[in-house]
Structures are given as C-alpha cells and as structure tokens.
Short mmCIF file of C-alpha atoms and ligand atoms in Angstrom, two decimals:
data_model
loop_
_atom_site.label_atom_id
_atom_site.label_comp_id
_atom_site.label_asym_id
_atom_site.label_seq_id
_atom_site.Cartn_x
_atom_site.Cartn_y
_atom_site.Cartn_z
CA MET A 1 77.73 -45.91 37.63
CA LEU A 2 79.41 -49.11 39.13
CA GLY A 3 79.17 -51.50 36.22
CA LEU A 4 77.11 -53.85 37.95
CA PRO A 5 73.75 -55.48 37.37
CA ASP A 6 70.44 -54.21 38.96
CA GLY A 7 69.92 -55.88 42.13
CA ILE A 8 73.56 -56.24 43.43
CA ARG A 9 73.57 -55.11 47.14
CA ALA A 10 77.42 -56.25 47.83
CA CYS A 11 80.89 -56.23 46.72
CA LEU A 12 82.98 -58.99 47.95
CA PHE A 13 86.68 -58.22 46.93
CA ASP A 14 89.74 -60.43 46.89
CA MET A 15 92.49 -58.58 48.43
CA ASP A 16 95.90 -59.51 46.96
CA GLY A 17 96.12 -58.24 43.36
CA VAL A 18 92.55 -56.59 43.45
CA LEU A 19 92.93 -54.09 46.08
CA THR A 20 96.49 -54.17 47.10
CA ARG A 21 99.54 -54.41 44.85
CA THR A 22 100.64 -57.46 46.77
CA ALA A 23 100.25 -60.22 44.50
CA THR A 24 103.66 -59.31 42.80
CA VAL A 25 105.24 -59.37 46.48
CA HIS A 26 103.50 -62.97 46.98
CA MET A 27 104.75 -64.44 43.84
CA ALA A 28 108.48 -63.19 44.55
CA ALA A 29 108.19 -64.72 48.05
CA TRP A 30 106.78 -68.02 46.57
CA LYS A 31 109.51 -68.18 43.73
CA ARG A 32 112.31 -67.76 46.18
CA THR A 33 110.98 -70.56 48.58
CA PHE A 34 110.19 -72.89 45.81
CA ASP A 35 113.34 -72.52 43.86
CA GLU A 36 115.55 -72.79 46.83
CA TYR A 37 113.83 -75.94 47.71
CA LEU A 38 113.78 -77.31 44.25
CA ARG A 39 117.55 -76.60 43.70
CA ALA A 40 118.24 -78.29 46.95
CA THR A 41 116.52 -81.53 45.98
CA ASP A 42 117.48 -81.43 42.34
CA PRO A 43 120.00 -79.01 40.62
CA GLN A 44 118.16 -79.54 37.28
CA ALA A 45 114.82 -78.65 38.43
CA PRO A 46 113.11 -76.02 36.21
CA PRO A 47 112.40 -72.95 38.34
CA PHE A 48 109.13 -71.86 39.64
CA THR A 49 107.10 -69.49 37.02
CA GLN A 50 104.45 -66.90 36.93
CA LEU A 51 102.45 -69.50 35.26
CA ASP A 52 102.95 -71.99 38.10
CA TYR A 53 101.89 -69.38 40.29
CA ASN A 54 98.86 -68.48 38.39
CA ARG A 55 97.75 -72.29 37.82
CA TYR A 56 98.68 -73.93 41.31
CA VAL A 57 98.98 -71.31 44.05
CA ASP A 58 97.27 -68.01 43.68
CA GLY A 59 94.37 -67.40 45.72
CA LYS A 60 94.58 -70.67 47.54
CA PRO A 61 95.37 -71.23 51.38
CA ARG A 62 98.98 -71.32 51.77
CA ALA A 63 99.24 -75.05 52.66
CA ASP A 64 97.07 -75.68 49.51
CA GLY A 65 99.34 -73.70 47.18
CA VAL A 66 102.46 -75.70 48.54
CA ARG A 67 100.87 -79.27 48.18
CA ASP A 68 99.32 -78.19 44.59
CA PHE A 69 102.66 -76.89 43.00
CA LEU A 70 104.69 -79.67 44.39
CA ALA A 71 102.20 -82.31 43.15
CA SER A 72 102.54 -80.67 39.70
CA ARG A 73 106.25 -81.59 40.00
CA GLY A 74 105.58 -85.07 41.17
CA ILE A 75 106.57 -84.40 44.83
CA THR A 76 104.67 -85.33 48.02
CA LEU A 77 105.89 -84.01 51.24
CA PRO A 78 104.58 -84.81 54.90
CA GLU A 79 101.99 -82.27 55.94
CA GLY A 80 103.89 -81.58 59.20
CA THR A 81 102.17 -78.92 61.53
CA PRO A 82 101.82 -75.29 61.48
CA ASP A 83 104.52 -74.98 64.24
CA ASP A 84 107.12 -76.54 61.99
CA PRO A 85 110.18 -74.26 61.48
CA ALA A 86 110.91 -72.48 58.19
CA ASP A 87 113.51 -75.18 57.12
CA ALA A 88 111.39 -78.13 57.59
CA ALA A 89 110.77 -80.21 54.31
CA THR A 90 107.11 -80.32 55.14
CA VAL A 91 104.13 -78.53 53.47
CA HIS A 92 103.71 -76.32 56.42
CA GLY A 93 107.53 -75.62 56.91
CA ILE A 94 107.68 -74.46 53.20
CA GLY A 95 104.57 -72.44 53.91
CA ARG A 96 106.30 -70.70 56.91
CA ARG A 97 109.31 -69.92 54.92
CA LYS A 98 107.18 -68.06 52.22
CA ASN A 99 105.45 -66.15 54.96
CA GLU A 100 108.47 -64.92 56.60
CA LEU A 101 109.72 -63.87 53.27
CA LEU A 102 106.64 -62.13 52.57
CA LEU A 103 106.31 -60.40 55.87
CA THR A 104 109.88 -59.12 55.51
CA GLU A 105 109.17 -57.59 52.06
CA LEU A 106 105.89 -56.08 53.28
CA ALA A 107 107.65 -54.65 56.37
CA GLU A 108 110.34 -53.13 54.05
CA HIS A 109 108.38 -51.76 51.39
CA GLY A 110 104.95 -51.29 52.88
CA VAL A 111 101.41 -52.06 51.09
CA GLU A 112 100.65 -50.20 47.68
CA VAL A 113 97.08 -50.10 46.97
CA TYR A 114 95.45 -49.84 43.33
CA PRO A 115 94.14 -46.12 42.93
CA GLY A 116 91.49 -47.35 40.68
CA SER A 117 90.20 -49.86 43.18
CA MET A 118 90.05 -47.44 46.06
CA ALA A 119 87.97 -45.23 43.83
CA TYR A 120 85.81 -48.13 43.17
CA LEU A 121 85.51 -48.82 46.77
CA ARG A 122 84.47 -45.31 47.57
CA ALA A 123 81.89 -45.11 44.75
CA ALA A 124 80.60 -48.35 46.01
CA LYS A 125 80.23 -47.29 49.48
CA ASP A 126 78.62 -43.98 48.28
CA ALA A 127 76.19 -45.85 46.47
CA GLY A 128 75.11 -47.73 49.53
CA LEU A 129 76.55 -50.97 48.77
CA ALA A 130 78.10 -53.14 51.49
CA THR A 131 81.70 -54.36 51.01
CA ALA A 132 83.90 -57.16 52.23
CA VAL A 133 87.24 -58.37 51.82
CA VAL A 134 87.51 -62.17 51.08
CA THR A 135 91.26 -63.42 51.03
CA ALA A 136 93.14 -66.60 51.86
CA SER A 137 95.89 -64.34 53.45
CA ALA A 138 96.44 -65.14 57.05
CA ASN A 139 97.60 -61.46 57.10
CA GLY A 140 94.27 -59.96 55.89
CA GLU A 141 93.84 -57.69 58.64
CA GLN A 142 97.26 -56.15 58.78
CA VAL A 143 97.37 -55.62 55.07
CA VAL A 144 94.03 -53.79 54.98
CA ALA A 145 95.07 -51.64 57.81
CA ALA A 146 98.43 -51.10 56.24
CA GLY A 147 96.62 -50.03 53.00
CA GLY A 148 94.66 -47.61 54.75
CA PHE A 149 91.11 -48.64 53.71
CA ALA A 150 89.78 -50.41 56.60
CA ASP A 151 87.05 -47.70 57.13
CA LEU A 152 85.72 -48.66 53.56
CA ILE A 153 85.29 -52.37 54.47
CA ASP A 154 82.34 -53.62 56.30
CA ALA A 155 83.40 -57.35 56.85
CA ARG A 156 86.77 -59.46 56.33
CA VAL A 157 86.87 -63.16 55.80
CA ASP A 158 90.68 -63.86 55.77
CA GLY A 159 93.06 -66.89 56.50
CA VAL A 160 92.57 -66.51 60.25
CA VAL A 161 88.81 -66.83 59.88
CA THR A 162 88.79 -69.43 57.43
CA ALA A 163 91.00 -71.86 59.58
CA ARG A 164 88.87 -70.79 62.80
CA GLU A 165 85.47 -71.65 61.16
CA GLY A 166 86.95 -74.66 59.11
CA LEU A 167 85.95 -73.12 55.72
CA ARG A 168 87.38 -74.74 52.61
CA GLY A 169 89.75 -72.23 50.77
CA LYS A 170 89.13 -70.96 47.15
CA PRO A 171 88.37 -72.57 44.54
CA ALA A 172 85.39 -73.73 46.65
CA PRO A 173 83.06 -71.02 47.27
CA ASP A 174 82.95 -71.22 51.07
CA THR A 175 84.79 -67.92 52.05
CA PHE A 176 82.86 -65.91 49.47
CA LEU A 177 79.63 -67.36 50.93
CA ALA A 178 80.66 -66.49 54.27
CA GLY A 179 81.30 -62.85 53.13
CA ALA A 180 77.96 -62.47 51.82
CA ARG A 181 76.66 -63.91 54.94
CA ALA A 182 78.27 -61.53 57.02
CA LEU A 183 76.88 -58.63 54.91
CA GLY A 184 73.47 -60.17 55.15
CA VAL A 185 72.83 -60.62 51.29
CA ALA A 186 72.06 -63.64 49.14
CA PRO A 187 75.05 -64.86 46.85
CA ALA A 188 72.72 -63.67 43.73
CA GLU A 189 72.92 -60.20 45.34
CA ALA A 190 76.71 -60.01 45.61
CA ALA A 191 79.37 -59.35 43.01
CA VAL A 192 82.69 -61.10 43.37
CA PHE A 193 86.08 -59.38 42.29
CA GLU A 194 89.01 -61.58 41.76
CA ASP A 195 92.35 -61.81 40.12
CA ALA A 196 92.97 -65.52 40.68
CA LEU A 197 91.87 -68.42 38.65
CA ALA A 198 90.99 -70.34 41.95
CA GLY A 199 89.17 -66.98 42.84
CA VAL A 200 87.10 -66.74 39.73
CA ALA A 201 86.42 -70.42 40.04
CA ALA A 202 85.05 -69.80 43.67
CA GLY A 203 82.76 -67.17 42.35
CA ARG A 204 81.36 -69.22 39.71
CA ALA A 205 80.91 -72.17 42.11
CA GLY A 206 78.86 -69.93 44.65
CA ALA A 207 76.23 -68.66 41.84
CA PHE A 208 77.29 -65.06 42.78
CA GLY A 209 75.42 -62.20 40.93
CA LEU A 210 78.47 -61.35 38.87
CA VAL A 211 82.08 -62.54 38.85
CA VAL A 212 84.51 -59.71 37.85
CA GLY A 213 87.94 -61.27 36.82
CA VAL A 214 90.63 -58.38 37.44
CA ASP A 215 93.61 -59.38 35.01
CA ARG A 216 96.76 -57.81 36.30
CA VAL A 217 99.09 -60.36 34.65
CA GLY A 218 97.73 -60.93 31.05
CA GLN A 219 95.45 -63.98 31.80
CA GLY A 220 92.06 -62.60 30.73
CA GLU A 221 91.01 -65.47 28.63
CA ALA A 222 91.98 -68.08 31.51
CA LEU A 223 89.90 -65.81 33.98
CA ARG A 224 87.05 -66.25 31.73
CA GLU A 225 87.45 -70.07 31.44
CA HIS A 226 87.53 -70.35 34.99
CA GLY A 227 84.63 -68.22 35.88
CA ALA A 228 84.82 -64.58 35.19
CA ASP A 229 81.69 -62.99 33.78
CA VAL A 230 83.46 -59.79 32.70
CA VAL A 231 87.21 -58.98 32.70
CA VAL A 232 88.93 -55.85 33.45
CA THR A 233 92.57 -54.67 33.95
CA ASP A 234 91.56 -52.39 36.65
CA LEU A 235 88.42 -51.51 38.60
CA ASP A 236 88.36 -48.02 37.31
CA GLN A 237 87.33 -49.51 33.72
CA LEU A 238 84.05 -50.46 35.44
CA LEU A 239 83.47 -46.80 36.80
CA ASN A 240 83.85 -45.65 33.11
CA GLY A 241 81.92 -48.34 31.50
CA GLY A 242 84.99 -50.03 29.82
CA ALA A 243 84.33 -53.69 30.85
CA ARG A 244 85.04 -56.33 28.15
MG1 MG B 1 94.20 -62.20 44.60
#
C-alpha cells in the first residue's frame, strides 16, 4: 500500500523539495546571494548553477553550504558569527543574506506543498506509521505550519534542534537518527525520504530500513549513487506501486 518493506514503522521526511515545493525557492535565494558575491569579487566568475546547488549546498546546514560551495571555487572566508550582518564577507554573513531573501520570498508567495506527498503522509498516518520531518532548515516549524500539515507530523528535527543539540548536519546521519529516536524506532524500522544528495547519503550512513530518493530535478542516477534504494519523481508513485 505504501510501497515500503515489511517492518517499517516510521517515515522520516526531508521537508524542502520532498513535502514542500520550497527547494526551488532556496535555489533562487542561494543563486542571487552567491552571484552577487561572486560578481563583486570577480566580474568573470561563472554564475552559481543548479548543479552547484545539488552538489555543494542542498540539504546541508546553511553555513556548511556556504563553505562547501565557496571551497569549490577556491574561496575561503572567515567564519564570522551568527550575528554578522547580511553584508559581511563571512560564512555567516552570506548565510544571513540568503536567509533574508528566502524569508522575503516565502512571505510574499507562501509555502506550496506537493499534493502527492500530502496524500502519502495521510496514507502513512492511516496505516499507523509514525512520521517526522528531518530538515536542515532553521525555518522548519514555520514552513510546516504555513504548509498546513503540522497535524500529520509527530516529531520535527530542524536546524534549530540540530544546533541546540550539537548534531552534525547531513550528509552525517545524526539528524535522521535523532528523528528515529524521537519516534521510538530503530533505524532499520524507519524509511528516509530525501531529494538532496547529502540527504540520501545521510540515509545510507544511518543504515535505515529504506532510503527513498525523490527526484525533482532530473538527478535520479546521482541519488542512487549517493544512497537511494529506490527513486521516485513523486511520492504518489509509491502509493501506486510505481517506484523504479
Ligand atoms: Mg530537500
């Protein structure tokens, strides 16, 4: 019915790009942030691309994304502190600029959910499975509320929880393991649903019962290589037995 192996008792969902149509909003905010920074330092610098986002940024805590992308361009910036202003040339300053752009965009356009994911969430709850959102986003609580599906989620491990508890972000498995713990299940009893390469890698590293790669941008093969056991383009394919 849910397209899951026997013995799965819980579902751990990434948020942006899996439940909510917000991965594209993140990509746009990152692109504007990085392109402005790159152009200011080197007018010839190639722009930030979707592939850069997939490889270096998506799924990771904000500061890790800044650091890893800039490293790919041979740039190292001071870390700074979380209180840095948005125009500071530091890892945290650039992260703040991106978050301000993201919040403006979300306030203007709201949070769209994937109907197939909402149907899957409801089916999982109806089948008696426990559910958690496991996201690097520091805006997890607000986005879940704005998406209108808080009542379908039993636990949330977001960027705020991750920082408070000193967990390593994806691709480390810590946040998914914390989600399983919060639901009272072993990793082998939980399925992970992820659209990011760092996210499916975290699922593999944690030895979860199943890692479902959700391919929204045509990177199915890369999702498999990084740790997805199955790849779907929408969660409703699992309901209909169409996983590939
Ligand atoms: Mg995601």
